[in-house]
Amino acid sequence: MTSTPTLLKAGWIVTMQPGSPVLTEHALVMDGERIAAVLPWSEAEALYPQAERVELRQHVLIPGLINAHTHSAMSLLRGVADDLALMDWLNNHIWPLEKKWVSEDWTYQGSLLSAAEALRGGVTYLNDMYFFPTAMARAALDAGIRAGVSINVIDFPTGYASGPDDYIAKGLAAYEQFKGEKLLDWTSAPHAPYTVSDETFIKLRQLAETHDLQIHCHIHETQDEVDGSVKQFGMRPLERLHKLGLLSERLMAVHMVHLNEAEIALIAKQGVHLVHNPSSNLKLASGIAPLKALEAAGVNTVLGTDGAASNNRQDMFAEIRAAALLAKGVTGDPLTVSARTALEMATIRAAKAMGRAADLGSLEVGKLADVVAVSLEALECRPVYHADAQLVYVAGREHVSDVWVGGRRVLAKRELKTIDQGALLARADEIVTRMKTER
C-alpha cells in the first residue's frame, strides 16, 4: 500500500453492482484513489488495523451520483425566467441574457456554484454542456468534482464564438489544454437539431470518432421541435441524425420526450443512451419520456437535472424520485421503474453512458473511490426496512453528509472542503446584483 487506507464503517452499503443485495454492517476501504475492499465490519478492522476510521453506522454508502446532463454555469440564471414554454424561454429570455453576460469569469463562477451544489447533493460527476469549456474545467478541478466538459457547438454566433468552426477550434484548444486531467472527460456537443446544420453534425461526429469522445445533444425535447424538423427537412430529427451517422453507442441523447415505437426500436438497436430530465421537462411543459417502453426495448436510460435556469434544482435525488413516480403514474403500473432501477439510472447506467463503466458507477474493488454517505438517522428517515428504496422515496440531498471523489474527502459533515462557500456566494451575489441593475 502506498498510502494510509481509509475505512468507512457503514450501517448499509448499496454497491449498485449488478445482482448485489444491500449490505448491512459492512465497511468500505479506500486506498489512494480506489476501492480496496468491501467487507463485514469485523473482517475489515482485522485486515486494516492501521486504517483511518470514519464511523457511519447510521448511514448508507452509495456510489457518487452522476448528473448526465446539466448546464453548470446557468446556476447564475436560476429563477430568472419561470413558467414559460421552451422556445419562449430560450428566445426571449435565456439567449438574450447569455449574449450580454456570458464570459470566461461568469461561466467559471456559475460552474463553481453548481459544483458546490452538486457535491452537497451527493453528485460526484457533472456532464456539462456550455460555452467557455476552460472555465468549466477550471471550476471542476478547483472543486474536486468530476466533469464531462463539452466542446459545445451551435450554428449562430454568441459572445463565445463567431460560428461553428470557431466553436470547434476553441473547444479543441481547451481539450488539448486539459487533456490528461484525471477528473475531466470531454464530449462532442452539438446543441440540438434545430440549431446545428448537417455539415456541423458531421464534423462533430468525426471529432468524436477521432478523439474517442461521447456525443452529447438535446434531441426530441418538444413536439414543436419534431414538427419543425418535418417541415424543414422532411423527416423527424432522429431520422435525420441517423442518416448523418450520429446514432451509436457514443450518443447521449438528452430529453427524448416525443418518440414513436419505431424510434424507440431504432435507438435500442443502435445502442444510443437516453438522458431523461423529468423535472425540467415537466417545468417547461415539454412532456414525459416514455420510460416503460424504453425499458422494455432495453435502452440505456439515465438521469440528468438540466440546468438551474430550467429546473431550478440541480438535485439528483429529486430526479431519481421523479423518474420512479412519473413512470408509475403515467402507465398505471407500479412495477415500472423500481427504486433499484431509478438508482441505476443515476449510477451504473450513467457511468456506461459516459463510457466510464470500468471505473465508476458502483462500489466495487478496483473502481475509483467516488463514495457518498447518506444519513438515515433523522426521524423523517426512520424506520429503515429497505435502505435502497429509502434513498428513492424518503431521503433527500439534505441527508448527504460526506462525499469522497477518488478517495479525497470533498464534503465532511455537510461542510465543503474544497470550496470557500462564503467567498463563492459573495462573488455570485455581486454578479447577479450587476445583472439585475443593468438589465
CSV table of C-alpha atoms in Angstrom, one decimal:
chain,number,residue,atom,x,y,z
A,1,MET,CA,0.0,0.0,0.0
A,2,THR,CA,1.3,3.5,-0.9
A,3,SER,CA,-1.0,5.4,1.5
A,4,THR,CA,-2.9,5.1,4.7
A,5,PRO,CA,-6.2,3.4,3.9
A,6,THR,CA,-9.5,4.9,5.0
A,7,LEU,CA,-12.1,2.6,6.4
A,8,LEU,CA,-15.7,3.7,6.2
A,9,LYS,CA,-17.8,1.8,8.7
A,10,ALA,CA,-21.4,2.0,7.4
A,11,GLY,CA,-24.7,0.7,8.5
A,12,TRP,CA,-25.6,-0.2,4.9
A,13,ILE,CA,-23.8,-0.3,1.6
A,14,VAL,CA,-25.7,-0.2,-1.7
A,15,THR,CA,-22.9,-1.1,-4.1
A,16,MET,CA,-25.0,-0.9,-7.3
A,17,GLN,CA,-23.0,-3.9,-8.5
A,18,PRO,CA,-25.5,-5.8,-10.7
A,19,GLY,CA,-27.2,-8.5,-8.6
A,20,SER,CA,-25.7,-7.4,-5.4
A,21,PRO,CA,-28.0,-7.1,-2.3
A,22,VAL,CA,-27.9,-4.3,0.2
A,23,LEU,CA,-25.1,-5.0,2.6
A,24,THR,CA,-25.6,-4.4,6.3
A,25,GLU,CA,-22.8,-3.7,8.8
A,26,HIS,CA,-20.1,-3.6,6.2
A,27,ALA,CA,-17.1,-1.4,5.7
A,28,LEU,CA,-15.7,0.1,2.5
A,29,VAL,CA,-11.9,0.6,2.4
A,30,MET,CA,-10.3,3.2,0.2
A,31,ASP,CA,-6.6,3.0,-0.6
A,32,GLY,CA,-5.4,6.0,-2.5
A,33,GLU,CA,-8.0,6.9,-5.2
A,34,ARG,CA,-9.5,3.4,-5.5
A,35,ILE,CA,-11.7,1.0,-3.5
A,36,ALA,CA,-9.5,-1.7,-1.8
A,37,ALA,CA,-12.2,-3.8,-0.1
A,38,VAL,CA,-15.9,-4.1,0.8
A,39,LEU,CA,-16.1,-6.4,3.9
A,40,PRO,CA,-18.1,-7.0,7.1
A,41,TRP,CA,-17.0,-4.7,9.9
A,42,SER,CA,-15.0,-7.3,11.9
A,43,GLU,CA,-13.1,-8.5,8.8
A,44,ALA,CA,-12.3,-5.0,7.6
A,45,GLU,CA,-11.0,-4.0,11.1
A,46,ALA,CA,-8.8,-7.1,11.3
A,47,LEU,CA,-7.3,-6.7,7.8
A,48,TYR,CA,-6.8,-2.9,8.1
A,49,PRO,CA,-5.8,-2.2,11.7
A,50,GLN,CA,-3.9,1.0,10.7
A,51,ALA,CA,-6.6,2.5,8.6
A,52,GLU,CA,-8.1,5.8,9.4
A,53,ARG,CA,-11.7,5.1,10.5
A,54,VAL,CA,-14.8,7.0,9.7
A,55,GLU,CA,-17.9,5.9,11.7
A,56,LEU,CA,-21.1,6.0,9.6
A,57,ARG,CA,-23.2,3.4,11.4
A,58,GLN,CA,-26.5,5.2,10.7
A,59,HIS,CA,-25.5,5.9,7.1
A,60,VAL,CA,-25.9,4.2,3.8
A,61,LEU,CA,-22.9,4.3,1.3
A,62,ILE,CA,-23.7,4.6,-2.4
A,63,PRO,CA,-21.6,5.3,-5.5
A,64,GLY,CA,-21.3,9.0,-6.3
A,65,LEU,CA,-24.3,10.1,-8.3
A,66,ILE,CA,-23.7,11.1,-12.0
A,67,ASN,CA,-25.7,14.0,-13.3
A,68,ALA,CA,-25.7,13.1,-17.0
A,69,HIS,CA,-27.0,16.4,-18.3
A,70,THR,CA,-26.6,19.9,-17.0
A,71,HIS,CA,-25.6,23.5,-17.9
A,72,SER,CA,-23.5,24.3,-14.9
A,73,ALA,CA,-22.9,28.0,-15.4
A,74,MET,CA,-26.6,28.6,-15.6
A,75,SER,CA,-26.9,28.4,-11.9
A,76,LEU,CA,-26.4,32.2,-12.2
A,77,LEU,CA,-29.7,32.3,-14.1
A,78,ARG,CA,-31.7,30.2,-11.5
A,79,GLY,CA,-35.2,31.6,-11.4
A,80,VAL,CA,-34.6,34.3,-14.0
A,81,ALA,CA,-37.5,33.2,-16.2
A,82,ASP,CA,-40.1,30.7,-14.9
A,83,ASP,CA,-43.4,29.3,-16.1
A,84,LEU,CA,-42.6,29.5,-19.9
A,85,ALA,CA,-42.5,27.2,-22.8
A,86,LEU,CA,-39.1,26.1,-24.1
A,87,MET,CA,-38.8,28.4,-27.2
A,88,ASP,CA,-40.2,31.4,-25.4
A,89,TRP,CA,-37.9,30.8,-22.5
A,90,LEU,CA,-34.8,30.4,-24.9
A,91,ASN,CA,-35.5,33.1,-27.5
A,92,ASN,CA,-36.9,35.8,-25.3
A,93,HIS,CA,-35.1,35.4,-22.0
A,94,ILE,CA,-32.1,33.0,-21.9
A,95,TRP,CA,-30.3,33.7,-25.1
A,96,PRO,CA,-30.5,37.5,-24.8
A,97,LEU,CA,-29.2,37.3,-21.3
A,98,GLU,CA,-26.4,34.9,-22.3
A,99,LYS,CA,-25.4,37.2,-25.2
A,100,LYS,CA,-25.0,40.1,-22.8
A,101,TRP,CA,-23.4,38.4,-19.8
A,102,VAL,CA,-21.6,35.2,-20.5
A,103,SER,CA,-17.9,35.3,-20.2
A,104,GLU,CA,-15.0,33.2,-19.0
A,105,ASP,CA,-15.3,34.5,-15.4
A,106,TRP,CA,-19.1,34.4,-15.4
A,107,THR,CA,-19.0,30.8,-16.6
A,108,TYR,CA,-16.4,29.9,-14.0
A,109,GLN,CA,-18.3,31.4,-11.1
A,110,GLY,CA,-21.6,29.8,-12.2
A,111,SER,CA,-19.9,26.4,-12.7
A,112,LEU,CA,-18.2,26.6,-9.3
A,113,LEU,CA,-21.6,27.4,-7.7
A,114,SER,CA,-23.1,24.3,-9.5
A,115,ALA,CA,-20.2,22.1,-8.4
A,116,ALA,CA,-20.8,23.1,-4.8
A,117,GLU,CA,-24.5,22.4,-5.1
A,118,ALA,CA,-23.7,19.0,-6.7
A,119,LEU,CA,-21.2,17.9,-4.0
A,120,ARG,CA,-23.7,18.8,-1.2
A,121,GLY,CA,-26.3,16.7,-3.1
A,122,GLY,CA,-24.1,13.6,-3.5
A,123,VAL,CA,-23.2,14.2,-7.1
A,124,THR,CA,-19.6,13.4,-8.0
A,125,TYR,CA,-19.8,13.8,-11.8
A,126,LEU,CA,-21.4,16.6,-13.8
A,127,ASN,CA,-21.8,16.1,-17.5
A,128,ASP,CA,-21.9,19.7,-18.6
A,129,MET,CA,-22.9,21.5,-21.8
A,130,TYR,CA,-21.9,25.1,-22.1
A,131,PHE,CA,-19.6,27.7,-23.6
A,132,PHE,CA,-16.1,28.6,-22.3
A,133,PRO,CA,-15.1,25.0,-21.6
A,134,THR,CA,-11.9,26.1,-20.0
A,135,ALA,CA,-14.0,27.8,-17.3
A,136,MET,CA,-15.9,24.6,-16.5
A,137,ALA,CA,-12.7,22.6,-16.5
A,138,ARG,CA,-11.1,25.0,-14.0
A,139,ALA,CA,-14.2,25.0,-11.8
A,140,ALA,CA,-14.3,21.2,-11.7
A,141,LEU,CA,-10.6,20.9,-10.8
A,142,ASP,CA,-10.9,23.6,-8.1
A,143,ALA,CA,-14.0,21.9,-6.6
A,144,GLY,CA,-12.5,18.4,-6.9
A,145,ILE,CA,-15.5,17.1,-8.8
A,146,ARG,CA,-15.5,15.0,-12.0
A,147,ALA,CA,-16.9,16.6,-15.1
A,148,GLY,CA,-17.7,15.8,-18.7
A,149,VAL,CA,-16.6,19.1,-20.3
A,150,SER,CA,-18.2,19.9,-23.6
A,151,ILE,CA,-16.9,21.0,-27.0
A,152,ASN,CA,-20.2,22.9,-27.4
A,153,VAL,CA,-21.3,24.0,-30.8
A,154,ILE,CA,-24.3,26.0,-32.1
A,155,ASP,CA,-24.6,27.4,-35.6
A,156,PHE,CA,-25.1,31.0,-34.7
A,157,PRO,CA,-22.7,33.5,-33.1
A,158,THR,CA,-22.6,34.2,-29.4
A,159,GLY,CA,-20.3,36.1,-27.0
A,160,TYR,CA,-18.1,33.0,-27.0
A,161,ALA,CA,-17.6,32.2,-30.7
A,162,SER,CA,-18.4,33.5,-34.1
A,163,GLY,CA,-19.7,30.3,-35.8
A,164,PRO,CA,-19.4,26.5,-35.9
A,165,ASP,CA,-15.7,26.3,-36.9
A,166,ASP,CA,-14.8,28.9,-34.2
A,167,TYR,CA,-16.7,26.9,-31.5
A,168,ILE,CA,-14.9,23.7,-32.6
A,169,ALA,CA,-11.5,25.3,-32.7
A,170,LYS,CA,-11.9,26.8,-29.2
A,171,GLY,CA,-13.3,23.6,-27.9
A,172,LEU,CA,-10.4,21.6,-29.2
A,173,ALA,CA,-7.9,24.1,-27.8
A,174,ALA,CA,-9.5,23.6,-24.4
A,175,TYR,CA,-9.4,19.9,-24.8
A,176,GLU,CA,-5.7,19.9,-25.6
A,177,GLN,CA,-5.0,22.3,-22.7
A,178,PHE,CA,-6.6,20.0,-20.1
A,179,LYS,CA,-6.2,16.6,-21.7
A,180,GLY,CA,-4.9,14.1,-19.2
A,181,GLU,CA,-6.6,15.6,-16.1
A,182,LYS,CA,-8.0,12.7,-14.1
A,183,LEU,CA,-11.2,14.5,-13.1
A,184,LEU,CA,-12.1,15.5,-16.7
A,185,ASP,CA,-13.7,13.8,-19.6
A,186,TRP,CA,-14.7,15.6,-22.8
A,187,THR,CA,-17.7,15.4,-25.1
A,188,SER,CA,-18.5,16.5,-28.6
A,189,ALA,CA,-21.7,18.5,-28.0
A,190,PRO,CA,-23.9,19.8,-30.8
A,191,HIS,CA,-26.6,21.8,-29.1
A,192,ALA,CA,-29.7,20.4,-30.9
A,193,PRO,CA,-31.0,19.5,-34.4
A,194,TYR,CA,-32.8,22.9,-34.6
A,195,THR,CA,-29.6,24.9,-34.0
A,196,VAL,CA,-27.0,22.7,-35.8
A,197,SER,CA,-26.6,22.1,-39.6
A,198,ASP,CA,-25.9,18.8,-41.3
A,199,GLU,CA,-22.4,19.9,-42.1
A,200,THR,CA,-21.7,20.7,-38.4
A,201,PHE,CA,-23.2,17.5,-37.2
A,202,ILE,CA,-20.9,15.5,-39.5
A,203,LYS,CA,-17.9,17.5,-38.2
A,204,LEU,CA,-18.8,16.8,-34.6
A,205,ARG,CA,-19.3,13.1,-35.3
A,206,GLN,CA,-15.9,12.9,-36.9
A,207,LEU,CA,-14.4,14.8,-34.0
A,208,ALA,CA,-15.9,12.3,-31.6
A,209,GLU,CA,-14.6,9.4,-33.5
A,210,THR,CA,-11.1,10.9,-33.9
A,211,HIS,CA,-10.7,11.7,-30.2
A,212,ASP,CA,-12.8,8.8,-28.8
A,213,LEU,CA,-15.4,11.1,-27.2
A,214,GLN,CA,-19.1,10.7,-26.4
A,215,ILE,CA,-21.6,12.9,-28.2
A,216,HIS,CA,-23.9,15.0,-26.0
A,217,CYS,CA,-27.0,16.5,-27.7
A,218,HIS,CA,-30.6,17.7,-27.0
A,219,ILE,CA,-33.0,15.7,-29.2
A,220,HIS,CA,-36.8,15.4,-29.4
A,221,GLU,CA,-37.3,17.7,-26.5
A,222,THR,CA,-40.6,19.2,-27.7
A,223,GLN,CA,-43.3,18.4,-30.2
A,224,ASP,CA,-42.6,21.7,-31.9
A,225,GLU,CA,-39.0,20.6,-32.5
A,226,VAL,CA,-40.2,17.4,-34.2
A,227,ASP,CA,-42.8,19.2,-36.3
A,228,GLY,CA,-40.3,21.9,-37.3
A,229,SER,CA,-37.8,19.2,-38.5
A,230,VAL,CA,-40.5,17.5,-40.6
A,231,LYS,CA,-41.3,20.9,-42.2
A,232,GLN,CA,-37.7,21.9,-42.8
A,233,PHE,CA,-36.0,18.6,-43.6
A,234,GLY,CA,-38.9,16.3,-44.5
A,235,MET,CA,-38.1,14.0,-41.6
A,236,ARG,CA,-38.1,13.8,-37.8
A,237,PRO,CA,-34.9,14.7,-36.0
A,238,LEU,CA,-33.8,11.2,-35.1
A,239,GLU,CA,-34.2,10.0,-38.7
A,240,ARG,CA,-32.1,12.9,-39.9
A,241,LEU,CA,-29.4,12.2,-37.3
A,242,HIS,CA,-29.4,8.5,-38.3
A,243,LYS,CA,-28.8,9.4,-41.9
A,244,LEU,CA,-25.8,11.6,-40.7
A,245,GLY,CA,-24.3,8.6,-38.8
A,246,LEU,CA,-24.9,10.1,-35.3
A,247,LEU,CA,-26.9,7.2,-33.8
A,248,SER,CA,-24.4,4.9,-32.0
A,249,GLU,CA,-23.2,4.0,-28.5
A,250,ARG,CA,-21.3,7.3,-28.5
A,251,LEU,CA,-24.6,9.3,-28.5
A,252,MET,CA,-26.1,10.6,-25.2
A,253,ALA,CA,-29.5,11.8,-26.5
A,254,VAL,CA,-30.9,14.3,-24.0
A,255,HIS,CA,-34.7,14.6,-23.3
A,256,MET,CA,-36.1,12.4,-26.0
A,257,VAL,CA,-39.7,13.1,-24.8
A,258,HIS,CA,-41.5,12.6,-28.1
A,259,LEU,CA,-40.8,9.2,-29.5
A,260,ASN,CA,-42.7,6.7,-31.6
A,261,GLU,CA,-42.3,2.9,-31.4
A,262,ALA,CA,-40.0,2.8,-34.5
A,263,GLU,CA,-37.7,5.4,-33.0
A,264,ILE,CA,-37.5,3.5,-29.7
A,265,ALA,CA,-36.6,0.3,-31.5
A,266,LEU,CA,-34.0,2.2,-33.6
A,267,ILE,CA,-32.2,3.8,-30.6
A,268,ALA,CA,-32.2,0.4,-28.8
A,269,LYS,CA,-30.7,-1.3,-31.8
A,270,GLN,CA,-28.0,1.5,-32.2
A,271,GLY,CA,-27.1,1.5,-28.6
A,272,VAL,CA,-28.0,5.2,-28.0
A,273,HIS,CA,-28.0,6.3,-24.4
A,274,LEU,CA,-31.1,8.3,-23.4
A,275,VAL,CA,-30.8,11.1,-20.8
A,276,HIS,CA,-34.1,11.6,-19.0
A,277,ASN,CA,-34.7,15.0,-17.4
A,278,PRO,CA,-38.0,14.6,-15.7
A,279,SER,CA,-38.2,17.9,-13.6
A,280,SER,CA,-37.0,20.2,-16.4
A,281,ASN,CA,-39.4,18.5,-18.9
A,282,LEU,CA,-42.3,19.0,-16.5
A,283,LYS,CA,-41.5,22.6,-15.7
A,284,LEU,CA,-41.2,23.6,-19.4
A,285,ALA,CA,-44.3,21.5,-20.2
A,286,SER,CA,-42.3,19.6,-22.8
A,287,GLY,CA,-43.8,16.2,-21.9
A,288,ILE,CA,-42.7,13.0,-20.2
A,289,ALA,CA,-40.3,10.4,-21.7
A,290,PRO,CA,-41.9,7.0,-22.3
A,291,LEU,CA,-39.8,5.1,-19.8
A,292,LYS,CA,-41.8,1.9,-19.7
A,293,ALA,CA,-41.4,1.4,-23.5
A,294,LEU,CA,-37.7,2.4,-23.3
A,295,GLU,CA,-37.1,-0.1,-20.5
A,296,ALA,CA,-38.9,-2.8,-22.4
A,297,ALA,CA,-36.8,-2.1,-25.5
A,298,GLY,CA,-33.5,-2.3,-23.5
A,299,VAL,CA,-32.5,1.3,-24.0
A,300,ASN,CA,-29.8,2.5,-21.5
A,301,THR,CA,-31.8,5.3,-19.8
A,302,VAL,CA,-30.0,7.6,-17.4
A,303,LEU,CA,-30.8,10.8,-15.5
A,304,GLY,CA,-29.9,14.5,-15.6
A,305,THR,CA,-31.2,17.6,-13.9
A,306,ASP,CA,-30.8,20.0,-16.9
A,307,GLY,CA,-29.6,23.5,-15.9
A,308,ALA,CA,-30.7,25.5,-12.9
A,309,ALA,CA,-32.4,28.0,-15.2
A,310,SER,CA,-35.0,25.4,-16.3
A,311,ASN,CA,-35.3,23.0,-13.3
A,312,ASN,CA,-34.5,25.0,-11.0
A,313,ARG,CA,-32.8,22.5,-8.7
A,314,GLN,CA,-29.7,20.5,-9.6
A,315,ASP,CA,-30.9,17.8,-7.3
A,316,MET,CA,-30.3,14.3,-8.4
A,317,PHE,CA,-32.3,12.8,-5.5
A,318,ALA,CA,-35.3,14.7,-6.8
A,319,GLU,CA,-34.7,13.4,-10.3
A,320,ILE,CA,-34.4,9.8,-9.1
A,321,ARG,CA,-37.7,10.0,-7.2
A,322,ALA,CA,-39.4,11.8,-10.1
A,323,ALA,CA,-38.3,9.2,-12.6
A,324,ALA,CA,-39.7,6.4,-10.5
A,325,LEU,CA,-43.0,8.1,-9.6
A,326,LEU,CA,-43.7,9.6,-13.1
A,327,ALA,CA,-43.2,6.3,-14.8
A,328,LYS,CA,-45.7,4.6,-12.5
A,329,GLY,CA,-48.2,7.4,-12.7
A,330,VAL,CA,-48.4,7.7,-16.5
A,331,THR,CA,-48.5,3.9,-17.1
A,332,GLY,CA,-50.7,2.8,-14.2
A,333,ASP,CA,-48.1,0.1,-13.5
A,334,PRO,CA,-46.4,0.3,-10.1
A,335,LEU,CA,-43.7,-2.1,-11.3
A,336,THR,CA,-42.4,0.4,-13.9
A,337,VAL,CA,-39.1,1.8,-12.8
A,338,SER,CA,-38.5,0.3,-9.5
A,339,ALA,CA,-36.4,2.1,-6.8
A,340,ARG,CA,-33.4,0.0,-7.8
A,341,THR,CA,-33.8,0.9,-11.5
A,342,ALA,CA,-34.1,4.6,-10.6
A,343,LEU,CA,-30.8,4.4,-8.6
A,344,GLU,CA,-29.1,2.6,-11.5
A,345,MET,CA,-30.1,5.4,-13.8
A,346,ALA,CA,-28.0,7.8,-11.7
A,347,THR,CA,-25.1,5.5,-11.1
A,348,ILE,CA,-24.0,2.4,-13.0
A,349,ARG,CA,-26.1,3.1,-16.1
A,350,ALA,CA,-24.9,6.7,-16.2
A,351,ALA,CA,-21.3,5.6,-16.0
A,352,LYS,CA,-21.9,3.3,-19.0
A,353,ALA,CA,-23.4,6.3,-20.9
A,354,MET,CA,-20.3,8.3,-20.2
A,355,GLY,CA,-18.0,5.4,-21.3
A,356,ARG,CA,-16.7,5.1,-17.7
A,357,ALA,CA,-18.4,1.9,-16.5
A,358,ALA,CA,-15.0,0.3,-15.9
A,359,ASP,CA,-14.1,2.9,-13.2
A,360,LEU,CA,-17.3,4.5,-12.0
A,361,GLY,CA,-21.0,3.8,-11.1
A,362,SER,CA,-20.7,1.1,-8.5
A,363,LEU,CA,-18.7,0.4,-5.3
A,364,GLU,CA,-16.5,-2.5,-6.4
A,365,VAL,CA,-12.9,-3.4,-5.6
A,366,GLY,CA,-10.6,-1.7,-8.0
A,367,LYS,CA,-13.0,1.0,-9.1
A,368,LEU,CA,-12.4,4.7,-8.3
A,369,ALA,CA,-13.5,5.6,-4.8
A,370,ASP,CA,-16.3,8.0,-5.6
A,371,VAL,CA,-18.4,7.4,-2.5
A,372,VAL,CA,-21.4,9.2,-0.9
A,373,ALA,CA,-22.6,8.8,2.7
A,374,VAL,CA,-26.3,9.4,3.2
A,375,SER,CA,-27.5,9.7,6.8
A,376,LEU,CA,-30.7,7.8,7.7
A,377,GLU,CA,-30.6,8.7,11.4
A,378,ALA,CA,-33.1,11.6,11.2
A,379,LEU,CA,-36.6,10.9,12.4
A,380,GLU,CA,-38.0,11.5,8.9
A,381,CYS,CA,-35.8,8.7,7.5
A,382,ARG,CA,-36.8,6.1,10.1
A,383,PRO,CA,-37.6,3.3,10.3
A,384,VAL,CA,-35.4,1.6,7.6
A,385,TYR,CA,-36.7,-1.6,6.1
A,386,HIS,CA,-35.1,-1.3,2.7
A,387,ALA,CA,-32.1,1.1,2.5
A,388,ASP,CA,-32.1,1.2,-1.3
A,389,ALA,CA,-35.8,2.2,-1.5
A,390,GLN,CA,-35.3,4.6,1.4
A,391,LEU,CA,-32.9,6.6,-0.8
A,392,VAL,CA,-35.5,6.9,-3.6
A,393,TYR,CA,-38.7,7.5,-1.7
A,394,VAL,CA,-37.6,9.1,1.6
A,395,ALA,CA,-34.1,10.6,1.8
A,396,GLY,CA,-33.1,13.8,0.0
A,397,ARG,CA,-30.0,15.6,-0.8
A,398,GLU,CA,-30.1,17.3,2.6
A,399,HIS,CA,-29.3,14.0,4.1
A,400,VAL,CA,-26.0,13.7,2.3
A,401,SER,CA,-23.3,14.1,4.9
A,402,ASP,CA,-20.0,13.1,3.3
A,403,VAL,CA,-18.6,12.7,-0.2
A,404,TRP,CA,-15.3,11.3,-1.5
A,405,VAL,CA,-14.1,11.8,-5.1
A,406,GLY,CA,-11.2,9.5,-6.0
A,407,GLY,CA,-10.7,8.8,-2.3
A,408,ARG,CA,-10.4,12.6,-1.5
A,409,ARG,CA,-12.9,13.8,1.1
A,410,VAL,CA,-14.6,16.8,-0.5
A,411,LEU,CA,-17.6,17.1,1.8
A,412,ALA,CA,-17.4,16.3,5.5
A,413,LYS,CA,-20.5,16.5,7.7
A,414,ARG,CA,-22.2,18.8,5.2
A,415,GLU,CA,-19.1,21.1,5.0
A,416,LEU,CA,-17.4,21.7,1.7
A,417,LYS,CA,-13.7,21.1,2.0
A,418,THR,CA,-12.5,22.4,-1.4
A,419,ILE,CA,-14.7,25.5,-1.8
A,420,ASP,CA,-14.9,28.6,0.3
A,421,GLN,CA,-18.7,28.8,0.5
A,422,GLY,CA,-18.8,32.4,1.8
A,423,ALA,CA,-16.5,33.7,-0.9
A,424,LEU,CA,-18.4,31.8,-3.6
A,425,LEU,CA,-21.7,33.2,-2.6
A,426,ALA,CA,-20.4,36.7,-2.2
A,427,ARG,CA,-19.0,36.6,-5.8
A,428,ALA,CA,-22.2,35.1,-7.1
A,429,ASP,CA,-24.3,37.8,-5.4
A,430,GLU,CA,-22.0,40.5,-6.9
A,431,ILE,CA,-22.5,39.2,-10.4
A,432,VAL,CA,-26.3,38.8,-10.0
A,433,THR,CA,-26.7,42.3,-8.5
A,434,ARG,CA,-24.9,43.8,-11.5
A,435,MET,CA,-27.1,41.7,-13.9
A,436,LYS,CA,-30.3,43.0,-12.1
A,437,THR,CA,-29.1,46.6,-12.1
A,438,GLU,CA,-28.1,46.7,-15.8
A,439,ARG,CA,-30.8,44.5,-17.2
